[in-house]
Amino acid sequence: MTSETDKPQRIVMHDPRVLDPKEELVRRSHLTDEELAQILAVLEAMGRWREAERAMSEASQRYMKLGETDMRALRFLIAANRQGVVATPGMVAAHLGISTASTTKLLDRLSDAGHLRRLPHPSDRRSLALEVTDETRRAARESIGHDHARRFDVVAALTSAERDTVTRFFDSLVATAKATDVS
């Protein structure tokens, strides 16, 4: 038998009327109830998207049997290959923001698992060229590629003005993240 405390309760995550009743952080007294409801609807939709994106990412990682950083590295390498760019370990390190030692461990893992080949660089004898195996490329296309195609279709269905608005919205969100970067 479940008690009252075991029953799931809706916890408010974004409503400043509950989380910041004295407007110490979120100024909202100038907003109408309708405007506040719209803002909260956007924030809640963003939360649902973050959860859906997290679930998709975890499903892709399970399907590919890889961790998040490994998946990011493979996506980068696949994109570089598609663009005719010879990818190197240094490029992977820079893209992921990790050390040379961590990059070597990552590339060893991917190579040992059959996801990646290290080849002589075509023009720089001091470097290696990295190439994703055909099998891994196909698996990534089946998991991540189809998800991306569906998202592309959603964005393509917007009007030009809506796409501009969404782009400004996301760019503004990115700016808030940069403004609070503690690194």
PDB file of C-alpha atoms in Angstrom:
ATOM      1  CA  MET A   1       0.000   0.000   0.000  1.00  0.00           C
ATOM      2  CA  THR A   2       1.312   3.440  -0.915  1.00  0.00           C
ATOM      3  CA  SER A   3       1.124   6.338   1.451  1.00  0.00           C
ATOM      4  CA  GLU A   4       0.255   9.918   0.590  1.00  0.00           C
ATOM      5  CA  THR A   5       3.958  10.813   0.604  1.00  0.00           C
ATOM      6  CA  ASP A   6       4.695   8.178  -2.059  1.00  0.00           C
ATOM      7  CA  LYS A   7       2.206   9.586  -4.545  1.00  0.00           C
ATOM      8  CA  PRO A   8       3.850  11.621  -7.306  1.00  0.00           C
ATOM      9  CA  GLN A   9       3.249  15.293  -6.821  1.00  0.00           C
ATOM     10  CA  ARG A  10       3.678  17.976  -9.423  1.00  0.00           C
ATOM     11  CA  ILE A  11       6.690  20.044  -8.496  1.00  0.00           C
ATOM     12  CA  VAL A  12       6.763  23.506 -10.021  1.00  0.00           C
ATOM     13  CA  MET A  13      10.048  24.053 -11.840  1.00  0.00           C
ATOM     14  CA  HIS A  14       9.725  27.398 -13.626  1.00  0.00           C
ATOM     15  CA  ASP A  15       6.980  29.521 -12.096  1.00  0.00           C
ATOM     16  CA  PRO A  16       8.589  32.539 -10.408  1.00  0.00           C
ATOM     17  CA  ARG A  17       5.341  33.218  -8.522  1.00  0.00           C
ATOM     18  CA  VAL A  18       6.166  30.060  -6.539  1.00  0.00           C
ATOM     19  CA  LEU A  19       9.965  29.994  -6.714  1.00  0.00           C
ATOM     20  CA  ASP A  20      10.618  33.738  -6.362  1.00  0.00           C
ATOM     21  CA  PRO A  21       7.496  35.269  -4.789  1.00  0.00           C
ATOM     22  CA  LYS A  22       9.275  38.490  -3.748  1.00  0.00           C
ATOM     23  CA  GLU A  23      10.723  39.097  -7.249  1.00  0.00           C
ATOM     24  CA  GLU A  24      14.268  38.999  -5.939  1.00  0.00           C
ATOM     25  CA  LEU A  25      15.529  37.391  -9.181  1.00  0.00           C
ATOM     26  CA  VAL A  26      12.708  37.438 -11.709  1.00  0.00           C
ATOM     27  CA  ARG A  27      11.038  40.757 -12.384  1.00  0.00           C
ATOM     28  CA  ARG A  28       7.503  40.039 -13.533  1.00  0.00           C
ATOM     29  CA  SER A  29       5.164  42.677 -12.098  1.00  0.00           C
ATOM     30  CA  HIS A  30       5.030  44.403 -15.509  1.00  0.00           C
ATOM     31  CA  LEU A  31       3.625  41.241 -17.170  1.00  0.00           C
ATOM     32  CA  THR A  32      -0.024  40.394 -17.590  1.00  0.00           C
ATOM     33  CA  ASP A  33      -1.263  36.994 -16.429  1.00  0.00           C
ATOM     34  CA  GLU A  34      -1.525  35.945 -20.086  1.00  0.00           C
ATOM     35  CA  GLU A  35       2.062  37.000 -20.824  1.00  0.00           C
ATOM     36  CA  LEU A  36       3.321  35.151 -17.760  1.00  0.00           C
ATOM     37  CA  ALA A  37       1.384  32.036 -18.797  1.00  0.00           C
ATOM     38  CA  GLN A  38       2.973  32.192 -22.268  1.00  0.00           C
ATOM     39  CA  ILE A  39       6.457  32.588 -20.801  1.00  0.00           C
ATOM     40  CA  LEU A  40       5.909  29.635 -18.492  1.00  0.00           C
ATOM     41  CA  ALA A  41       4.570  27.562 -21.399  1.00  0.00           C
ATOM     42  CA  VAL A  42       7.789  28.259 -23.351  1.00  0.00           C
ATOM     43  CA  LEU A  43       9.964  27.354 -20.350  1.00  0.00           C
ATOM     44  CA  GLU A  44       7.998  24.154 -19.773  1.00  0.00           C
ATOM     45  CA  ALA A  45       8.252  23.243 -23.470  1.00  0.00           C
ATOM     46  CA  MET A  46      12.019  23.806 -23.257  1.00  0.00           C
ATOM     47  CA  GLY A  47      12.141  21.441 -20.289  1.00  0.00           C
ATOM     48  CA  ARG A  48      10.188  18.792 -22.205  1.00  0.00           C
ATOM     49  CA  TRP A  49      12.581  19.192 -25.157  1.00  0.00           C
ATOM     50  CA  ARG A  50      15.645  18.872 -22.887  1.00  0.00           C
ATOM     51  CA  GLU A  51      14.220  15.651 -21.456  1.00  0.00           C
ATOM     52  CA  ALA A  52      13.345  14.293 -24.906  1.00  0.00           C
ATOM     53  CA  GLU A  53      16.793  15.220 -26.235  1.00  0.00           C
ATOM     54  CA  ARG A  54      18.471  13.585 -23.230  1.00  0.00           C
ATOM     55  CA  ALA A  55      16.432  10.408 -23.757  1.00  0.00           C
ATOM     56  CA  MET A  56      17.284  10.351 -27.494  1.00  0.00           C
ATOM     57  CA  SER A  57      20.957  10.871 -26.737  1.00  0.00           C
ATOM     58  CA  GLU A  58      20.980   8.091 -24.148  1.00  0.00           C
ATOM     59  CA  ALA A  59      19.151   5.757 -26.551  1.00  0.00           C
ATOM     60  CA  SER A  60      21.728   6.478 -29.266  1.00  0.00           C
ATOM     61  CA  GLN A  61      24.556   5.888 -26.808  1.00  0.00           C
ATOM     62  CA  ARG A  62      23.041   2.534 -25.770  1.00  0.00           C
ATOM     63  CA  TYR A  63      22.487   1.569 -29.421  1.00  0.00           C
ATOM     64  CA  MET A  64      26.071   2.440 -30.317  1.00  0.00           C
ATOM     65  CA  LYS A  65      27.391   1.157 -26.953  1.00  0.00           C
ATOM     66  CA  LEU A  66      29.309   4.410 -26.388  1.00  0.00           C
ATOM     67  CA  GLY A  67      29.536   7.242 -23.899  1.00  0.00           C
ATOM     68  CA  GLU A  68      28.598  10.859 -24.565  1.00  0.00           C
ATOM     69  CA  THR A  69      32.136  12.068 -25.319  1.00  0.00           C
ATOM     70  CA  ASP A  70      32.753   9.117 -27.643  1.00  0.00           C
ATOM     71  CA  MET A  71      29.525   9.925 -29.507  1.00  0.00           C
ATOM     72  CA  ARG A  72      30.502  13.596 -29.817  1.00  0.00           C
ATOM     73  CA  ALA A  73      33.878  12.567 -31.223  1.00  0.00           C
ATOM     74  CA  LEU A  74      32.304  10.229 -33.774  1.00  0.00           C
ATOM     75  CA  ARG A  75      29.763  12.857 -34.879  1.00  0.00           C
ATOM     76  CA  PHE A  76      32.627  15.314 -35.369  1.00  0.00           C
ATOM     77  CA  LEU A  77      34.675  12.797 -37.352  1.00  0.00           C
ATOM     78  CA  ILE A  78      31.722  11.829 -39.543  1.00  0.00           C
ATOM     79  CA  ALA A  79      30.982  15.500 -40.257  1.00  0.00           C
ATOM     80  CA  ALA A  80      34.639  16.206 -41.089  1.00  0.00           C
ATOM     81  CA  ASN A  81      34.728  13.232 -43.446  1.00  0.00           C
ATOM     82  CA  ARG A  82      31.506  14.328 -45.181  1.00  0.00           C
ATOM     83  CA  GLN A  83      33.121  17.729 -45.794  1.00  0.00           C
ATOM     84  CA  GLY A  84      36.339  16.237 -47.141  1.00  0.00           C
ATOM     85  CA  VAL A  85      38.381  17.394 -44.144  1.00  0.00           C
ATOM     86  CA  VAL A  86      41.160  15.115 -42.929  1.00  0.00           C
ATOM     87  CA  ALA A  87      40.472  14.891 -39.190  1.00  0.00           C
ATOM     88  CA  THR A  88      43.376  14.608 -36.766  1.00  0.00           C
ATOM     89  CA  PRO A  89      43.647  13.804 -33.056  1.00  0.00           C
ATOM     90  CA  GLY A  90      44.410  17.485 -32.390  1.00  0.00           C
ATOM     91  CA  MET A  91      41.193  18.516 -34.106  1.00  0.00           C
ATOM     92  CA  VAL A  92      39.223  16.040 -31.968  1.00  0.00           C
ATOM     93  CA  ALA A  93      40.888  17.360 -28.803  1.00  0.00           C
ATOM     94  CA  ALA A  94      40.063  20.954 -29.751  1.00  0.00           C
ATOM     95  CA  HIS A  95      36.469  20.094 -30.652  1.00  0.00           C
ATOM     96  CA  LEU A  96      35.863  18.239 -27.390  1.00  0.00           C
ATOM     97  CA  GLY A  97      37.955  20.605 -25.241  1.00  0.00           C
ATOM     98  CA  ILE A  98      39.959  17.737 -23.743  1.00  0.00           C
ATOM     99  CA  SER A  99      43.656  17.109 -23.197  1.00  0.00           C
ATOM    100  CA  THR A 100      45.959  15.242 -25.547  1.00  0.00           C
ATOM    101  CA  ALA A 101      46.177  12.362 -23.056  1.00  0.00           C
ATOM    102  CA  SER A 102      42.382  12.121 -22.797  1.00  0.00           C
ATOM    103  CA  THR A 103      42.118  12.245 -26.581  1.00  0.00           C
ATOM    104  CA  THR A 104      44.589   9.377 -26.921  1.00  0.00           C
ATOM    105  CA  LYS A 105      42.552   7.272 -24.460  1.00  0.00           C
ATOM    106  CA  LEU A 106      39.329   8.122 -26.295  1.00  0.00           C
ATOM    107  CA  LEU A 107      40.817   7.234 -29.685  1.00  0.00           C
ATOM    108  CA  ASP A 108      42.253   3.991 -28.267  1.00  0.00           C
ATOM    109  CA  ARG A 109      38.779   3.077 -26.963  1.00  0.00           C
ATOM    110  CA  LEU A 110      37.093   3.860 -30.284  1.00  0.00           C
ATOM    111  CA  SER A 111      39.775   2.044 -32.258  1.00  0.00           C
ATOM    112  CA  ASP A 112      39.723  -1.038 -29.995  1.00  0.00           C
ATOM    113  CA  ALA A 113      35.922  -1.198 -30.329  1.00  0.00           C
ATOM    114  CA  GLY A 114      36.160  -1.105 -34.129  1.00  0.00           C
ATOM    115  CA  HIS A 115      34.625   2.356 -34.576  1.00  0.00           C
ATOM    116  CA  LEU A 116      37.693   4.152 -35.857  1.00  0.00           C
ATOM    117  CA  ARG A 117      40.835   3.666 -37.917  1.00  0.00           C
ATOM    118  CA  ARG A 118      44.063   5.624 -37.518  1.00  0.00           C
ATOM    119  CA  LEU A 119      45.757   6.161 -40.862  1.00  0.00           C
ATOM    120  CA  PRO A 120      48.847   8.049 -42.015  1.00  0.00           C
ATOM    121  CA  HIS A 121      47.979  11.661 -42.698  1.00  0.00           C
ATOM    122  CA  PRO A 122      48.086  12.298 -46.458  1.00  0.00           C
ATOM    123  CA  SER A 123      50.174  15.477 -46.220  1.00  0.00           C
ATOM    124  CA  ASP A 124      51.653  15.640 -42.709  1.00  0.00           C
ATOM    125  CA  ARG A 125      53.955  12.770 -41.735  1.00  0.00           C
ATOM    126  CA  ARG A 126      53.891  13.888 -38.082  1.00  0.00           C
ATOM    127  CA  SER A 127      50.120  13.461 -37.763  1.00  0.00           C
ATOM    128  CA  LEU A 128      47.468  10.810 -38.105  1.00  0.00           C
ATOM    129  CA  ALA A 129      44.256  10.875 -40.093  1.00  0.00           C
ATOM    130  CA  LEU A 130      41.182   9.530 -38.312  1.00  0.00           C
ATOM    131  CA  GLU A 131      38.458   7.681 -40.171  1.00  0.00           C
ATOM    132  CA  VAL A 132      35.205   6.245 -38.837  1.00  0.00           C
ATOM    133  CA  THR A 133      34.512   2.679 -39.976  1.00  0.00           C
ATOM    134  CA  ASP A 134      31.719   2.067 -42.467  1.00  0.00           C
ATOM    135  CA  GLU A 135      29.794  -0.036 -39.933  1.00  0.00           C
ATOM    136  CA  THR A 136      29.901   2.731 -37.316  1.00  0.00           C
ATOM    137  CA  ARG A 137      28.954   5.343 -39.903  1.00  0.00           C
ATOM    138  CA  ARG A 138      25.885   3.263 -40.861  1.00  0.00           C
ATOM    139  CA  ALA A 139      24.901   2.723 -37.212  1.00  0.00           C
ATOM    140  CA  ALA A 140      25.196   6.468 -36.492  1.00  0.00           C
ATOM    141  CA  ARG A 141      23.106   7.250 -39.543  1.00  0.00           C
ATOM    142  CA  GLU A 142      20.407   4.840 -38.370  1.00  0.00           C
ATOM    143  CA  SER A 143      20.232   6.338 -34.896  1.00  0.00           C
ATOM    144  CA  ILE A 144      21.313   9.980 -34.926  1.00  0.00           C
ATOM    145  CA  GLY A 145      20.776  10.669 -38.618  1.00  0.00           C
ATOM    146  CA  HIS A 146      17.068   9.881 -38.590  1.00  0.00           C
ATOM    147  CA  ASP A 147      16.526  11.968 -35.442  1.00  0.00           C
ATOM    148  CA  HIS A 148      18.271  14.932 -37.075  1.00  0.00           C
ATOM    149  CA  ALA A 149      16.194  14.560 -40.255  1.00  0.00           C
ATOM    150  CA  ARG A 150      12.959  14.758 -38.233  1.00  0.00           C
ATOM    151  CA  ARG A 151      14.174  17.893 -36.422  1.00  0.00           C
ATOM    152  CA  PHE A 152      15.169  19.430 -39.764  1.00  0.00           C
ATOM    153  CA  ASP A 153      11.629  18.820 -41.065  1.00  0.00           C
ATOM    154  CA  VAL A 154      10.120  20.560 -38.024  1.00  0.00           C
ATOM    155  CA  VAL A 155      12.298  23.644 -38.595  1.00  0.00           C
ATOM    156  CA  ALA A 156      11.648  23.585 -42.354  1.00  0.00           C
ATOM    157  CA  ALA A 157       7.897  23.712 -41.656  1.00  0.00           C
ATOM    158  CA  LEU A 158       8.295  27.114 -39.949  1.00  0.00           C
ATOM    159  CA  THR A 159       7.923  30.329 -41.878  1.00  0.00           C
ATOM    160  CA  SER A 160      11.006  32.422 -42.542  1.00  0.00           C
ATOM    161  CA  ALA A 161       9.946  34.915 -39.861  1.00  0.00           C
ATOM    162  CA  GLU A 162       9.379  32.104 -37.341  1.00  0.00           C
ATOM    163  CA  ARG A 163      12.842  30.652 -38.048  1.00  0.00           C
ATOM    164  CA  ASP A 164      14.370  34.125 -37.510  1.00  0.00           C
ATOM    165  CA  THR A 165      12.518  34.434 -34.192  1.00  0.00           C
ATOM    166  CA  VAL A 166      13.578  30.972 -33.031  1.00  0.00           C
ATOM    167  CA  THR A 167      17.193  31.677 -34.019  1.00  0.00           C
ATOM    168  CA  ARG A 168      17.213  34.964 -32.077  1.00  0.00           C
ATOM    169  CA  PHE A 169      15.628  33.159 -29.115  1.00  0.00           C
ATOM    170  CA  PHE A 170      18.293  30.435 -29.021  1.00  0.00           C
ATOM    171  CA  ASP A 171      21.117  32.918 -29.575  1.00  0.00           C
ATOM    172  CA  SER A 172      19.791  34.957 -26.643  1.00  0.00           C
ATOM    173  CA  LEU A 173      19.676  31.823 -24.477  1.00  0.00           C
ATOM    174  CA  VAL A 174      23.272  31.017 -25.447  1.00  0.00           C
ATOM    175  CA  ALA A 175      24.259  34.536 -24.405  1.00  0.00           C
ATOM    176  CA  THR A 176      22.742  33.964 -20.949  1.00  0.00           C
ATOM    177  CA  ALA A 177      24.801  30.784 -20.578  1.00  0.00           C
ATOM    178  CA  LYS A 178      27.991  32.616 -21.582  1.00  0.00           C
ATOM    179  CA  ALA A 179      27.187  35.431 -19.174  1.00  0.00           C
ATOM    180  CA  THR A 180      27.069  32.959 -16.272  1.00  0.00           C
ATOM    181  CA  ASP A 181      30.036  30.815 -17.357  1.00  0.00           C
ATOM    182  CA  VAL A 182      32.098  30.174 -14.235  1.00  0.00           C
ATOM    183  CA  SER A 183      35.065  28.506 -15.926  1.00  0.00           C
TER     184      SER A 183
END
